mmCIF file of C-alpha atoms in Angstrom:
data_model
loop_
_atom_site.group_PDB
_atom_site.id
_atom_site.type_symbol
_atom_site.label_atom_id
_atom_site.label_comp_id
_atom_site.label_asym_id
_atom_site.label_seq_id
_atom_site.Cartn_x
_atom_site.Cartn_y
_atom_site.Cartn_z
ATOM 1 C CA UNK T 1 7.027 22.452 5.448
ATOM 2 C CA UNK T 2 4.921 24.244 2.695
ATOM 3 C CA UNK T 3 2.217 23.165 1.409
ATOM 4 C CA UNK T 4 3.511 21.766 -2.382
ATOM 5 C CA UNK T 5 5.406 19.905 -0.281
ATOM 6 C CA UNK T 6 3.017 18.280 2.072
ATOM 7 C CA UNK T 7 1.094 18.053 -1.159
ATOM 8 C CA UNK T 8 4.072 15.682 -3.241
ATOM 9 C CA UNK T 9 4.791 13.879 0.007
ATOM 10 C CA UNK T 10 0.379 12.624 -0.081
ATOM 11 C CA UNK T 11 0.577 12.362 -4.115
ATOM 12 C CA UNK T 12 3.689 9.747 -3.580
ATOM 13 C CA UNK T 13 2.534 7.791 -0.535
ATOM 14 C CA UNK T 14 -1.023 7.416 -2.596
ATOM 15 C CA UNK T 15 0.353 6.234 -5.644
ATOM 16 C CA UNK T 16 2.775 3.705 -3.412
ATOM 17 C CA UNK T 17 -0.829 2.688 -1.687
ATOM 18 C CA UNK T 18 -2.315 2.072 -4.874
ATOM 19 C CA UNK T 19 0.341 -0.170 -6.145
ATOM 20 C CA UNK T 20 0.858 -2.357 -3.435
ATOM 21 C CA UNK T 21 -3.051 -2.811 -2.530
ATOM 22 C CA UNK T 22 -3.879 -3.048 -6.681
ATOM 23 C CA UNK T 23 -1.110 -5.889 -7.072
ATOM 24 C CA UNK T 24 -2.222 -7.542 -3.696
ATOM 25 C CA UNK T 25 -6.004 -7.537 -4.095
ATOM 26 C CA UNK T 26 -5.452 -8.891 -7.667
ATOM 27 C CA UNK T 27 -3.101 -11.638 -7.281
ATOM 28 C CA UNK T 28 -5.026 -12.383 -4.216
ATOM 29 C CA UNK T 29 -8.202 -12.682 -6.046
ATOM 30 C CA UNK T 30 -7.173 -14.055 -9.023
ATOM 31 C CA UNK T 31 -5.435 -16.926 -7.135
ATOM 32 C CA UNK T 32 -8.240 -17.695 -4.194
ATOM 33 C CA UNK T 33 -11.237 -17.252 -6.597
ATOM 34 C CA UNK T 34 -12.996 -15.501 -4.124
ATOM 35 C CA UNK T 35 -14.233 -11.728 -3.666
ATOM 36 C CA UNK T 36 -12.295 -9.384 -1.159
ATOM 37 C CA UNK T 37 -14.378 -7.675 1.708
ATOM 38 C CA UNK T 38 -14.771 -3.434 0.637
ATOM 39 C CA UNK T 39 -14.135 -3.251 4.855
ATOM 40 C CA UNK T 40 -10.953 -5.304 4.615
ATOM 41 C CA UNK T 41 -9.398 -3.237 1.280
ATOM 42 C CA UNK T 42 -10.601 0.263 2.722
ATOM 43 C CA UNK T 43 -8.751 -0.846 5.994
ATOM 44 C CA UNK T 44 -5.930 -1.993 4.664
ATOM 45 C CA UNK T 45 -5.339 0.953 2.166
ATOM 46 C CA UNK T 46 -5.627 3.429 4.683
ATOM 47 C CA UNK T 47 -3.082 1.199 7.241
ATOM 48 C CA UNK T 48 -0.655 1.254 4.375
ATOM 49 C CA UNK T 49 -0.990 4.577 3.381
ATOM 50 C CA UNK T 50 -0.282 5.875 6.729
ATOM 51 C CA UNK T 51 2.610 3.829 6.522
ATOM 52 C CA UNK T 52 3.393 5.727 2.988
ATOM 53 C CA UNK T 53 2.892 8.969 4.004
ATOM 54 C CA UNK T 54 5.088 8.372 7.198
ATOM 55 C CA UNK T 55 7.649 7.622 5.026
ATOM 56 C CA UNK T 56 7.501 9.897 2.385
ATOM 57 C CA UNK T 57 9.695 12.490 3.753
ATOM 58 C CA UNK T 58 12.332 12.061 1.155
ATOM 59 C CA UNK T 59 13.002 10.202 -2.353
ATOM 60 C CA UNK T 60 13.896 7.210 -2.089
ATOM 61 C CA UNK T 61 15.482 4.542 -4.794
ATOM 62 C CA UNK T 62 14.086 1.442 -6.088
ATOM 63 C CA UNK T 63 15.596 -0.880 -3.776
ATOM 64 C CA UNK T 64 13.980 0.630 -0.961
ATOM 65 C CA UNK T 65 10.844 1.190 -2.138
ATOM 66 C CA UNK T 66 10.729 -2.817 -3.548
ATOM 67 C CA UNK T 67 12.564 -3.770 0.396
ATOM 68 C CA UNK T 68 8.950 -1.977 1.556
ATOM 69 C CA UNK T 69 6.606 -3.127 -0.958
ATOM 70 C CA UNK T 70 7.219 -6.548 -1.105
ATOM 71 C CA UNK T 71 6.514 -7.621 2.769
ATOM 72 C CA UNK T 72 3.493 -4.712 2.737
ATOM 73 C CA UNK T 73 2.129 -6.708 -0.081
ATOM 74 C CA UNK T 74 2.757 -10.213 1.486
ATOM 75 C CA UNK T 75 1.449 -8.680 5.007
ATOM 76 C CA UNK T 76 -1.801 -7.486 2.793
ATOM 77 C CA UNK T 77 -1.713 -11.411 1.627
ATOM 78 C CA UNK T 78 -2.248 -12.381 5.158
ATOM 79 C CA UNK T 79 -4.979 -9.756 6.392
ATOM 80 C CA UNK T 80 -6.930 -10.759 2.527
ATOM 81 C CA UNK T 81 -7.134 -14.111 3.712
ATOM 82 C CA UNK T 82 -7.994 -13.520 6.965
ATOM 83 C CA UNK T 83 -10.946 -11.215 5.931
ATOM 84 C CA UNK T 84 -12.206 -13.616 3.717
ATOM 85 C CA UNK T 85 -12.335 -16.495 6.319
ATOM 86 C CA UNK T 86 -14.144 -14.068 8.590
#
């Protein structure tokens, strides 16, 4: 694999992390009225963007990038609530 490659394959499963954290620390806030842990977010992001970048390989369409992003967001749901209990 060259290195534009392994470059577009990072740039993709970033942007995917950013989208799914943004919307889930957002709603999550804006709905629990409470501030998220920085531990908790960094954690997270980097979970999910090894998940990204693990699945990056090829393009994908929209209906399997919403079947991943919608239980990575809800699964973010869960570990936002549990770092704020803790």
């Amino acid at each position: 694999m060259d290195i534009s490659a392994v470059r577009l394959r990072a740039l993709r499963a970033a942007l995917f992390t950013a989208l799914c954290v943004l919307l889930s620390a957002t709603t999550h806030v804006l709905l629990s009225g409470a501030p998220l842990p920085v531990a908790t977010v960094a954690a997270l992001s980097a979970a999910v963007f090894v998940i990204a970048y693990a699945l990056a390989g090829r393009e994908r369409g929209y209906g399997h990038i919403a079947a991943l992003l919608v239980p990575l967001e809800l699964a973010a749901d869960a570990v936002f609530t549990t770092g704020q209990e803790t």
